[in-house]
Amino acid sequence: MSIEVPHRDSRARTWPLLASELSVMFRRRRTWAMLGALAAIPVLIAVAVRLTNGGRAGQGPAFLDRITENGLFVVLTALVLCTPLFFPLTVGVVAGDSIAGEAGLGTLRYLLAAPAGRVRLLLVKYVGTAVFCLAATAAVVLAGTAAGLILFPVGEVPLLSGDVVDGWTAEGRILLVGAYVFVSLLGLAAIGLFISTLTDVPVGAMAATIMLAIAAQVLDALPQLAWLHPWLFSHWWLGFADLLRQPVEWTSFGNNAVLQLGYLLVFGALAYGRFTTKDILS
């Protein structure tokens, strides 16, 4: 009986803290502004294609020239555009602000005295960032689906393997792609959390996280560093094309998930080591 009480007490402290973190995050205008900006991207793509009658084959981002044939390609085009740039920008802001923002506001010491505990607070901050990653992905998927349904015809969808599937099956594939993108952002969230424990200046942590995301993609584009590419957290970000084949090819999803898990474990451990030994002065 004495073993179960602390466990229940730990859960009793964790869930209110997590609920408070999510409540604060989604009450911020900044959060909704970023989600609104992400949702606007597929809408802008759909409107631009509608007004210009589409693009030429082989030009522009992947799937752009197929939007006029089927509105479901709006989502895929938007995800191709958002994954390398806009998702890292927004996730970098949230992750970089997670710990450093509390320190900058002078509330970190009070949170730890709640009692929240450093490990519990670190876990809650990461989960909150992961929830934002999910919300960001969902914003693009939902807005893209709505824009595609309203502005373009939707019917059978040709997959990359040449097979044709109905609209509902295609939407299921799009949800798989969304899950793939969500998983892709978890490693960056862990990196941002670690960087956030290094400073009391949230802007610096945000900028460093975003710059690392850009640097990783630049390194991934250099053929001279091919040996390094499989170890870069951004390497598999655009590998979701395998989910658009018949049958579904899960290799890229698995490789991406393992890579992001590795970054989560490494940078989660670094964040733990830094945060649990850090002098909290603010």
PDB file of C-alpha atoms in Angstrom:
ATOM      1  CA  MET A   1       0.000   0.000   0.000  1.00  0.00           C
ATOM      2  CA  SER A   2       2.872   2.329   0.788  1.00  0.00           C
ATOM      3  CA  ILE A   3       4.239   1.778  -2.732  1.00  0.00           C
ATOM      4  CA  GLU A   4       1.064   2.873  -4.516  1.00  0.00           C
ATOM      5  CA  VAL A   5       0.461   6.108  -2.654  1.00  0.00           C
ATOM      6  CA  PRO A   6       3.480   7.978  -4.061  1.00  0.00           C
ATOM      7  CA  HIS A   7       2.554   6.805  -7.545  1.00  0.00           C
ATOM      8  CA  ARG A   8      -0.953   8.143  -7.197  1.00  0.00           C
ATOM      9  CA  ASP A   9       0.382  11.335  -5.659  1.00  0.00           C
ATOM     10  CA  SER A  10       2.755  11.750  -8.601  1.00  0.00           C
ATOM     11  CA  ARG A  11      -0.067  11.386 -11.097  1.00  0.00           C
ATOM     12  CA  ALA A  12      -2.224  13.759  -9.066  1.00  0.00           C
ATOM     13  CA  ARG A  13       0.464  16.401  -9.437  1.00  0.00           C
ATOM     14  CA  THR A  14       1.348  15.717 -13.085  1.00  0.00           C
ATOM     15  CA  TRP A  15      -2.089  15.941 -14.713  1.00  0.00           C
ATOM     16  CA  PRO A  16      -3.073  19.340 -13.242  1.00  0.00           C
ATOM     17  CA  LEU A  17       0.347  20.682 -14.210  1.00  0.00           C
ATOM     18  CA  LEU A  18      -0.062  19.399 -17.772  1.00  0.00           C
ATOM     19  CA  ALA A  19      -3.597  20.774 -17.988  1.00  0.00           C
ATOM     20  CA  SER A  20      -2.328  24.142 -16.784  1.00  0.00           C
ATOM     21  CA  GLU A  21       0.499  24.101 -19.343  1.00  0.00           C
ATOM     22  CA  LEU A  22      -1.857  23.340 -22.229  1.00  0.00           C
ATOM     23  CA  SER A  23      -4.359  25.913 -20.997  1.00  0.00           C
ATOM     24  CA  VAL A  24      -1.697  28.617 -20.892  1.00  0.00           C
ATOM     25  CA  MET A  25      -0.335  27.619 -24.298  1.00  0.00           C
ATOM     26  CA  PHE A  26      -3.683  27.693 -26.070  1.00  0.00           C
ATOM     27  CA  ARG A  27      -4.774  30.924 -24.399  1.00  0.00           C
ATOM     28  CA  ARG A  28      -1.838  32.755 -25.910  1.00  0.00           C
ATOM     29  CA  ARG A  29      -2.502  34.849 -28.980  1.00  0.00           C
ATOM     30  CA  ARG A  30       0.902  33.811 -30.293  1.00  0.00           C
ATOM     31  CA  THR A  31      -0.142  30.169 -30.416  1.00  0.00           C
ATOM     32  CA  TRP A  32      -3.309  30.879 -32.356  1.00  0.00           C
ATOM     33  CA  ALA A  33      -1.491  33.306 -34.634  1.00  0.00           C
ATOM     34  CA  MET A  34       1.012  30.591 -35.572  1.00  0.00           C
ATOM     35  CA  LEU A  35      -1.709  27.975 -36.069  1.00  0.00           C
ATOM     36  CA  GLY A  36      -3.710  30.472 -38.133  1.00  0.00           C
ATOM     37  CA  ALA A  37      -0.677  31.238 -40.295  1.00  0.00           C
ATOM     38  CA  LEU A  38      -0.087  27.530 -40.886  1.00  0.00           C
ATOM     39  CA  ALA A  39      -3.755  26.972 -41.775  1.00  0.00           C
ATOM     40  CA  ALA A  40      -3.601  29.886 -44.202  1.00  0.00           C
ATOM     41  CA  ILE A  41      -0.840  28.263 -46.273  1.00  0.00           C
ATOM     42  CA  PRO A  42      -2.970  25.502 -47.887  1.00  0.00           C
ATOM     43  CA  VAL A  43      -5.809  27.998 -48.367  1.00  0.00           C
ATOM     44  CA  LEU A  44      -3.476  30.385 -50.211  1.00  0.00           C
ATOM     45  CA  ILE A  45      -2.176  27.535 -52.343  1.00  0.00           C
ATOM     46  CA  ALA A  46      -5.707  26.456 -53.258  1.00  0.00           C
ATOM     47  CA  VAL A  47      -6.836  29.985 -54.092  1.00  0.00           C
ATOM     48  CA  ALA A  48      -3.718  30.690 -56.167  1.00  0.00           C
ATOM     49  CA  VAL A  49      -4.125  27.482 -58.156  1.00  0.00           C
ATOM     50  CA  ARG A  50      -7.832  28.144 -58.636  1.00  0.00           C
ATOM     51  CA  LEU A  51      -7.226  31.663 -59.955  1.00  0.00           C
ATOM     52  CA  THR A  52      -4.377  30.623 -62.262  1.00  0.00           C
ATOM     53  CA  ASN A  53      -5.856  27.297 -63.445  1.00  0.00           C
ATOM     54  CA  GLY A  54      -3.022  25.278 -61.949  1.00  0.00           C
ATOM     55  CA  GLY A  55       0.679  24.988 -62.601  1.00  0.00           C
ATOM     56  CA  ARG A  56       2.787  23.343 -65.251  1.00  0.00           C
ATOM     57  CA  ALA A  57       3.824  19.748 -64.765  1.00  0.00           C
ATOM     58  CA  GLY A  58       7.217  19.443 -63.117  1.00  0.00           C
ATOM     59  CA  GLN A  59       7.253  23.021 -61.844  1.00  0.00           C
ATOM     60  CA  GLY A  60       6.756  24.146 -58.264  1.00  0.00           C
ATOM     61  CA  PRO A  61       6.497  21.893 -55.213  1.00  0.00           C
ATOM     62  CA  ALA A  62       5.472  18.259 -55.449  1.00  0.00           C
ATOM     63  CA  PHE A  63       1.775  17.579 -56.196  1.00  0.00           C
ATOM     64  CA  LEU A  64       1.086  21.205 -57.193  1.00  0.00           C
ATOM     65  CA  ASP A  65       0.232  20.354 -60.792  1.00  0.00           C
ATOM     66  CA  ARG A  66      -2.316  17.735 -59.645  1.00  0.00           C
ATOM     67  CA  ILE A  67      -4.464  20.003 -57.507  1.00  0.00           C
ATOM     68  CA  THR A  68      -6.849  20.959 -60.320  1.00  0.00           C
ATOM     69  CA  GLU A  69      -7.532  17.255 -60.910  1.00  0.00           C
ATOM     70  CA  ASN A  70      -8.263  16.487 -57.267  1.00  0.00           C
ATOM     71  CA  GLY A  71      -8.562  18.849 -54.316  1.00  0.00           C
ATOM     72  CA  LEU A  72      -7.005  16.360 -51.891  1.00  0.00           C
ATOM     73  CA  PHE A  73      -3.610  17.212 -53.356  1.00  0.00           C
ATOM     74  CA  VAL A  74      -3.866  20.641 -51.694  1.00  0.00           C
ATOM     75  CA  VAL A  75      -2.998  19.047 -48.341  1.00  0.00           C
ATOM     76  CA  LEU A  76      -0.004  17.158 -49.710  1.00  0.00           C
ATOM     77  CA  THR A  77       1.367  20.248 -51.447  1.00  0.00           C
ATOM     78  CA  ALA A  78       0.984  22.284 -48.262  1.00  0.00           C
ATOM     79  CA  LEU A  79       2.757  19.645 -46.171  1.00  0.00           C
ATOM     80  CA  VAL A  80       5.657  19.580 -48.651  1.00  0.00           C
ATOM     81  CA  LEU A  81       5.974  23.364 -48.268  1.00  0.00           C
ATOM     82  CA  CYS A  82       5.476  23.539 -44.499  1.00  0.00           C
ATOM     83  CA  THR A  83       7.686  20.671 -43.368  1.00  0.00           C
ATOM     84  CA  PRO A  84      11.112  22.132 -44.235  1.00  0.00           C
ATOM     85  CA  LEU A  85      10.423  25.723 -43.123  1.00  0.00           C
ATOM     86  CA  PHE A  86       7.151  26.724 -41.484  1.00  0.00           C
ATOM     87  CA  PHE A  87       6.831  23.796 -39.067  1.00  0.00           C
ATOM     88  CA  PRO A  88      10.423  24.241 -37.779  1.00  0.00           C
ATOM     89  CA  LEU A  89       9.786  27.973 -37.327  1.00  0.00           C
ATOM     90  CA  THR A  90       6.693  27.480 -35.178  1.00  0.00           C
ATOM     91  CA  VAL A  91       7.972  24.452 -33.253  1.00  0.00           C
ATOM     92  CA  GLY A  92      11.237  26.279 -32.626  1.00  0.00           C
ATOM     93  CA  VAL A  93       9.312  29.159 -31.045  1.00  0.00           C
ATOM     94  CA  VAL A  94       7.299  26.912 -28.727  1.00  0.00           C
ATOM     95  CA  ALA A  95      10.151  24.568 -27.767  1.00  0.00           C
ATOM     96  CA  GLY A  96      12.664  27.361 -27.287  1.00  0.00           C
ATOM     97  CA  ASP A  97      10.262  29.228 -25.034  1.00  0.00           C
ATOM     98  CA  SER A  98       9.355  26.200 -22.914  1.00  0.00           C
ATOM     99  CA  ILE A  99      11.872  26.577 -20.065  1.00  0.00           C
ATOM    100  CA  ALA A 100      13.668  29.788 -21.003  1.00  0.00           C
ATOM    101  CA  GLY A 101      10.360  31.633 -21.209  1.00  0.00           C
ATOM    102  CA  GLU A 102       9.496  30.737 -17.628  1.00  0.00           C
ATOM    103  CA  ALA A 103      12.973  31.797 -16.499  1.00  0.00           C
ATOM    104  CA  GLY A 104      12.705  35.054 -18.399  1.00  0.00           C
ATOM    105  CA  LEU A 105       9.353  35.854 -16.792  1.00  0.00           C
ATOM    106  CA  GLY A 106      10.654  34.940 -13.347  1.00  0.00           C
ATOM    107  CA  THR A 107       8.082  32.175 -12.858  1.00  0.00           C
ATOM    108  CA  LEU A 108      10.360  29.134 -13.108  1.00  0.00           C
ATOM    109  CA  ARG A 109      11.363  29.150  -9.450  1.00  0.00           C
ATOM    110  CA  TYR A 110       7.734  29.367  -8.374  1.00  0.00           C
ATOM    111  CA  LEU A 111       6.738  26.488 -10.649  1.00  0.00           C
ATOM    112  CA  LEU A 112       9.384  24.289  -9.072  1.00  0.00           C
ATOM    113  CA  ALA A 113       8.137  25.238  -5.620  1.00  0.00           C
ATOM    114  CA  ALA A 114       4.525  24.310  -6.481  1.00  0.00           C
ATOM    115  CA  PRO A 115       5.737  21.470  -5.928  1.00  0.00           C
ATOM    116  CA  ALA A 116       6.182  20.445  -9.548  1.00  0.00           C
ATOM    117  CA  GLY A 117       9.624  18.900  -9.447  1.00  0.00           C
ATOM    118  CA  ARG A 118      12.219  19.446 -12.142  1.00  0.00           C
ATOM    119  CA  VAL A 119      11.764  16.128 -13.926  1.00  0.00           C
ATOM    120  CA  ARG A 120       7.985  16.435 -13.917  1.00  0.00           C
ATOM    121  CA  LEU A 121       8.144  20.012 -15.189  1.00  0.00           C
ATOM    122  CA  LEU A 122      10.558  19.023 -17.952  1.00  0.00           C
ATOM    123  CA  LEU A 123       8.262  16.170 -19.017  1.00  0.00           C
ATOM    124  CA  VAL A 124       5.193  18.424 -18.997  1.00  0.00           C
ATOM    125  CA  LYS A 125       6.977  21.060 -21.078  1.00  0.00           C
ATOM    126  CA  TYR A 126       7.949  18.468 -23.677  1.00  0.00           C
ATOM    127  CA  VAL A 127       4.461  16.973 -23.832  1.00  0.00           C
ATOM    128  CA  GLY A 128       3.055  20.483 -24.262  1.00  0.00           C
ATOM    129  CA  THR A 129       5.416  21.096 -27.182  1.00  0.00           C
ATOM    130  CA  ALA A 130       4.452  17.742 -28.701  1.00  0.00           C
ATOM    131  CA  VAL A 131       0.767  18.689 -28.444  1.00  0.00           C
ATOM    132  CA  PHE A 132       1.551  21.882 -30.325  1.00  0.00           C
ATOM    133  CA  CYS A 133       3.296  19.796 -33.018  1.00  0.00           C
ATOM    134  CA  LEU A 134       0.111  17.766 -33.346  1.00  0.00           C
ATOM    135  CA  ALA A 135      -2.053  20.911 -33.480  1.00  0.00           C
ATOM    136  CA  ALA A 136       0.205  22.484 -36.119  1.00  0.00           C
ATOM    137  CA  THR A 137       0.018  19.415 -38.335  1.00  0.00           C
ATOM    138  CA  ALA A 138      -3.743  19.149 -37.845  1.00  0.00           C
ATOM    139  CA  ALA A 139      -4.199  22.826 -38.776  1.00  0.00           C
ATOM    140  CA  VAL A 140      -2.570  22.285 -42.170  1.00  0.00           C
ATOM    141  CA  VAL A 141      -4.341  18.981 -42.832  1.00  0.00           C
ATOM    142  CA  LEU A 142      -7.810  20.259 -41.895  1.00  0.00           C
ATOM    143  CA  ALA A 143      -7.485  23.612 -43.660  1.00  0.00           C
ATOM    144  CA  GLY A 144      -6.035  21.956 -46.756  1.00  0.00           C
ATOM    145  CA  THR A 145      -8.782  19.351 -46.890  1.00  0.00           C
ATOM    146  CA  ALA A 146     -11.500  21.992 -46.510  1.00  0.00           C
ATOM    147  CA  ALA A 147      -9.980  24.260 -49.179  1.00  0.00           C
ATOM    148  CA  GLY A 148      -9.546  21.353 -51.563  1.00  0.00           C
ATOM    149  CA  LEU A 149     -13.124  20.159 -51.110  1.00  0.00           C
ATOM    150  CA  ILE A 150     -14.555  23.637 -51.638  1.00  0.00           C
ATOM    151  CA  LEU A 151     -12.511  24.791 -54.617  1.00  0.00           C
ATOM    152  CA  PHE A 152     -11.766  21.618 -56.593  1.00  0.00           C
ATOM    153  CA  PRO A 153     -13.380  18.345 -57.581  1.00  0.00           C
ATOM    154  CA  VAL A 154     -12.649  15.328 -55.399  1.00  0.00           C
ATOM    155  CA  GLY A 155     -12.838  11.796 -56.676  1.00  0.00           C
ATOM    156  CA  GLU A 156     -10.574   8.840 -57.231  1.00  0.00           C
ATOM    157  CA  VAL A 157      -6.935   9.607 -56.502  1.00  0.00           C
ATOM    158  CA  PRO A 158      -3.955   8.171 -58.416  1.00  0.00           C
ATOM    159  CA  LEU A 159      -1.174   7.016 -56.101  1.00  0.00           C
ATOM    160  CA  LEU A 160       2.537   7.238 -56.857  1.00  0.00           C
ATOM    161  CA  SER A 161       2.564   3.517 -57.619  1.00  0.00           C
ATOM    162  CA  GLY A 162       0.010   4.036 -60.400  1.00  0.00           C
ATOM    163  CA  ASP A 163      -2.915   2.513 -58.516  1.00  0.00           C
ATOM    164  CA  VAL A 164      -6.153   4.463 -58.116  1.00  0.00           C
ATOM    165  CA  VAL A 165      -8.041   4.650 -54.792  1.00  0.00           C
ATOM    166  CA  ASP A 166     -11.319   6.248 -53.779  1.00  0.00           C
ATOM    167  CA  GLY A 167     -11.512   9.553 -51.926  1.00  0.00           C
ATOM    168  CA  TRP A 168     -11.999   8.021 -48.467  1.00  0.00           C
ATOM    169  CA  THR A 169      -8.978   5.768 -48.874  1.00  0.00           C
ATOM    170  CA  ALA A 170      -6.964   8.747 -50.106  1.00  0.00           C
ATOM    171  CA  GLU A 171      -8.011  10.763 -47.060  1.00  0.00           C
ATOM    172  CA  GLY A 172      -6.796   7.898 -44.868  1.00  0.00           C
ATOM    173  CA  ARG A 173      -3.429   8.083 -46.623  1.00  0.00           C
ATOM    174  CA  ILE A 174      -3.341  11.835 -46.003  1.00  0.00           C
ATOM    175  CA  LEU A 175      -3.909  11.226 -42.297  1.00  0.00           C
ATOM    176  CA  LEU A 176      -0.980   8.789 -42.375  1.00  0.00           C
ATOM    177  CA  VAL A 177       1.146  11.486 -43.979  1.00  0.00           C
ATOM    178  CA  GLY A 178       0.042  13.882 -41.242  1.00  0.00           C
ATOM    179  CA  ALA A 179       1.097  11.345 -38.602  1.00  0.00           C
ATOM    180  CA  TYR A 180       4.441  11.008 -40.374  1.00  0.00           C
ATOM    181  CA  VAL A 181       4.987  14.781 -40.252  1.00  0.00           C
ATOM    182  CA  PHE A 182       3.980  14.919 -36.583  1.00  0.00           C
ATOM    183  CA  VAL A 183       6.537  12.241 -35.710  1.00  0.00           C
ATOM    184  CA  SER A 184       9.149  14.143 -37.726  1.00  0.00           C
ATOM    185  CA  LEU A 185       8.801  17.168 -35.446  1.00  0.00           C
ATOM    186  CA  LEU A 186       9.333  15.319 -32.164  1.00  0.00           C
ATOM    187  CA  GLY A 187      13.120  15.226 -32.463  1.00  0.00           C
ATOM    188  CA  LEU A 188      13.279  18.970 -33.100  1.00  0.00           C
ATOM    189  CA  ALA A 189      11.012  19.536 -30.092  1.00  0.00           C
ATOM    190  CA  ALA A 190      13.484  17.645 -27.873  1.00  0.00           C
ATOM    191  CA  ILE A 191      16.398  19.678 -29.243  1.00  0.00           C
ATOM    192  CA  GLY A 192      14.530  22.916 -28.583  1.00  0.00           C
ATOM    193  CA  LEU A 193      13.701  21.817 -25.037  1.00  0.00           C
ATOM    194  CA  PHE A 194      17.374  21.127 -24.326  1.00  0.00           C
ATOM    195  CA  ILE A 195      18.461  24.477 -25.743  1.00  0.00           C
ATOM    196  CA  SER A 196      15.774  26.150 -23.647  1.00  0.00           C
ATOM    197  CA  THR A 197      17.413  24.786 -20.477  1.00  0.00           C
ATOM    198  CA  LEU A 198      20.714  26.458 -21.409  1.00  0.00           C
ATOM    199  CA  THR A 199      19.549  30.067 -21.252  1.00  0.00           C
ATOM    200  CA  ASP A 200      17.147  32.464 -19.581  1.00  0.00           C
ATOM    201  CA  VAL A 201      16.626  34.344 -22.852  1.00  0.00           C
ATOM    202  CA  PRO A 202      13.737  32.724 -24.778  1.00  0.00           C
ATOM    203  CA  VAL A 203      14.444  34.582 -28.025  1.00  0.00           C
ATOM    204  CA  GLY A 204      17.952  33.132 -28.082  1.00  0.00           C
ATOM    205  CA  ALA A 205      16.649  29.589 -27.535  1.00  0.00           C
ATOM    206  CA  MET A 206      14.029  30.032 -30.260  1.00  0.00           C
ATOM    207  CA  ALA A 207      16.577  31.369 -32.757  1.00  0.00           C
ATOM    208  CA  ALA A 208      19.095  28.622 -31.975  1.00  0.00           C
ATOM    209  CA  THR A 209      16.485  25.885 -32.461  1.00  0.00           C
ATOM    210  CA  ILE A 210      15.316  27.314 -35.776  1.00  0.00           C
ATOM    211  CA  MET A 211      18.893  27.800 -37.005  1.00  0.00           C
ATOM    212  CA  LEU A 212      19.723  24.186 -36.162  1.00  0.00           C
ATOM    213  CA  ALA A 213      16.731  23.026 -38.190  1.00  0.00           C
ATOM    214  CA  ILE A 214      17.913  25.085 -41.169  1.00  0.00           C
ATOM    215  CA  ALA A 215      21.531  23.974 -40.752  1.00  0.00           C
ATOM    216  CA  ALA A 216      20.527  20.306 -40.660  1.00  0.00           C
ATOM    217  CA  GLN A 217      18.686  20.656 -43.970  1.00  0.00           C
ATOM    218  CA  VAL A 218      21.610  22.516 -45.560  1.00  0.00           C
ATOM    219  CA  LEU A 219      23.975  19.732 -44.499  1.00  0.00           C
ATOM    220  CA  ASP A 220      21.511  17.156 -45.813  1.00  0.00           C
ATOM    221  CA  ALA A 221      21.641  18.822 -49.235  1.00  0.00           C
ATOM    222  CA  LEU A 222      25.433  18.502 -49.558  1.00  0.00           C
ATOM    223  CA  PRO A 223      26.408  15.269 -51.362  1.00  0.00           C
ATOM    224  CA  GLN A 224      29.921  15.494 -49.879  1.00  0.00           C
ATOM    225  CA  LEU A 225      28.372  14.736 -46.478  1.00  0.00           C
ATOM    226  CA  ALA A 226      26.386  11.678 -47.556  1.00  0.00           C
ATOM    227  CA  TRP A 227      27.825   9.701 -44.642  1.00  0.00           C
ATOM    228  CA  LEU A 228      26.226  12.179 -42.227  1.00  0.00           C
ATOM    229  CA  HIS A 229      22.789  12.382 -43.845  1.00  0.00           C
ATOM    230  CA  PRO A 230      21.178   9.332 -42.147  1.00  0.00           C
ATOM    231  CA  TRP A 231      22.038  10.824 -38.739  1.00  0.00           C
ATOM    232  CA  LEU A 232      20.463  14.234 -39.345  1.00  0.00           C
ATOM    233  CA  PHE A 233      17.078  14.659 -37.672  1.00  0.00           C
ATOM    234  CA  SER A 234      15.708  16.292 -40.835  1.00  0.00           C
ATOM    235  CA  HIS A 235      16.849  13.536 -43.209  1.00  0.00           C
ATOM    236  CA  TRP A 236      13.521  11.699 -43.407  1.00  0.00           C
ATOM    237  CA  TRP A 237      11.232  14.724 -43.125  1.00  0.00           C
ATOM    238  CA  LEU A 238      10.027  14.495 -46.729  1.00  0.00           C
ATOM    239  CA  GLY A 239      10.099  10.721 -46.969  1.00  0.00           C
ATOM    240  CA  PHE A 240       6.334  10.332 -46.683  1.00  0.00           C
ATOM    241  CA  ALA A 241       5.927   9.618 -50.400  1.00  0.00           C
ATOM    242  CA  ASP A 242       6.176   5.902 -49.586  1.00  0.00           C
ATOM    243  CA  LEU A 243       2.828   6.177 -47.803  1.00  0.00           C
ATOM    244  CA  LEU A 244       1.238   7.102 -51.139  1.00  0.00           C
ATOM    245  CA  ARG A 245       1.978   3.773 -52.781  1.00  0.00           C
ATOM    246  CA  GLN A 246      -0.002   0.549 -53.042  1.00  0.00           C
ATOM    247  CA  PRO A 247       0.704  -1.332 -50.860  1.00  0.00           C
ATOM    248  CA  VAL A 248       1.952   1.135 -48.258  1.00  0.00           C
ATOM    249  CA  GLU A 249       5.728   1.061 -47.857  1.00  0.00           C
ATOM    250  CA  TRP A 250       6.513   1.520 -44.149  1.00  0.00           C
ATOM    251  CA  THR A 251      10.309   1.652 -44.331  1.00  0.00           C
ATOM    252  CA  SER A 252      10.580   5.440 -44.366  1.00  0.00           C
ATOM    253  CA  PHE A 253       8.057   5.783 -41.538  1.00  0.00           C
ATOM    254  CA  GLY A 254       9.990   3.288 -39.433  1.00  0.00           C
ATOM    255  CA  ASN A 255      13.371   4.859 -40.138  1.00  0.00           C
ATOM    256  CA  ASN A 256      12.011   8.304 -39.352  1.00  0.00           C
ATOM    257  CA  ALA A 257      10.384   7.164 -36.110  1.00  0.00           C
ATOM    258  CA  VAL A 258      13.565   5.437 -34.912  1.00  0.00           C
ATOM    259  CA  LEU A 259      15.665   8.493 -35.767  1.00  0.00           C
ATOM    260  CA  GLN A 260      13.329  10.887 -33.944  1.00  0.00           C
ATOM    261  CA  LEU A 261      13.195   8.546 -30.951  1.00  0.00           C
ATOM    262  CA  GLY A 262      16.990   8.576 -30.853  1.00  0.00           C
ATOM    263  CA  TYR A 263      17.053  12.370 -30.801  1.00  0.00           C
ATOM    264  CA  LEU A 264      14.335  12.409 -28.165  1.00  0.00           C
ATOM    265  CA  LEU A 265      16.316  10.074 -25.896  1.00  0.00           C
ATOM    266  CA  VAL A 266      19.660  11.842 -26.390  1.00  0.00           C
ATOM    267  CA  PHE A 267      18.446  15.409 -26.051  1.00  0.00           C
ATOM    268  CA  GLY A 268      15.918  14.455 -23.409  1.00  0.00           C
ATOM    269  CA  ALA A 269      18.802  13.039 -21.359  1.00  0.00           C
ATOM    270  CA  LEU A 270      20.874  16.174 -21.984  1.00  0.00           C
ATOM    271  CA  ALA A 271      17.962  18.380 -20.954  1.00  0.00           C
ATOM    272  CA  TYR A 272      17.486  16.263 -17.814  1.00  0.00           C
ATOM    273  CA  GLY A 273      21.173  16.481 -16.930  1.00  0.00           C
ATOM    274  CA  ARG A 274      21.259  20.228 -17.454  1.00  0.00           C
ATOM    275  CA  PHE A 275      17.966  21.129 -15.823  1.00  0.00           C
ATOM    276  CA  THR A 276      18.316  18.970 -12.721  1.00  0.00           C
ATOM    277  CA  THR A 277      21.730  20.477 -11.908  1.00  0.00           C
ATOM    278  CA  LYS A 278      20.967  24.070 -12.943  1.00  0.00           C
ATOM    279  CA  ASP A 279      20.840  26.840 -10.353  1.00  0.00           C
ATOM    280  CA  ILE A 280      17.385  28.396 -10.666  1.00  0.00           C
ATOM    281  CA  LEU A 281      17.747  32.090  -9.938  1.00  0.00           C
ATOM    282  CA  SER A 282      14.572  33.362 -11.582  1.00  0.00           C
TER     283      SER A 282
END
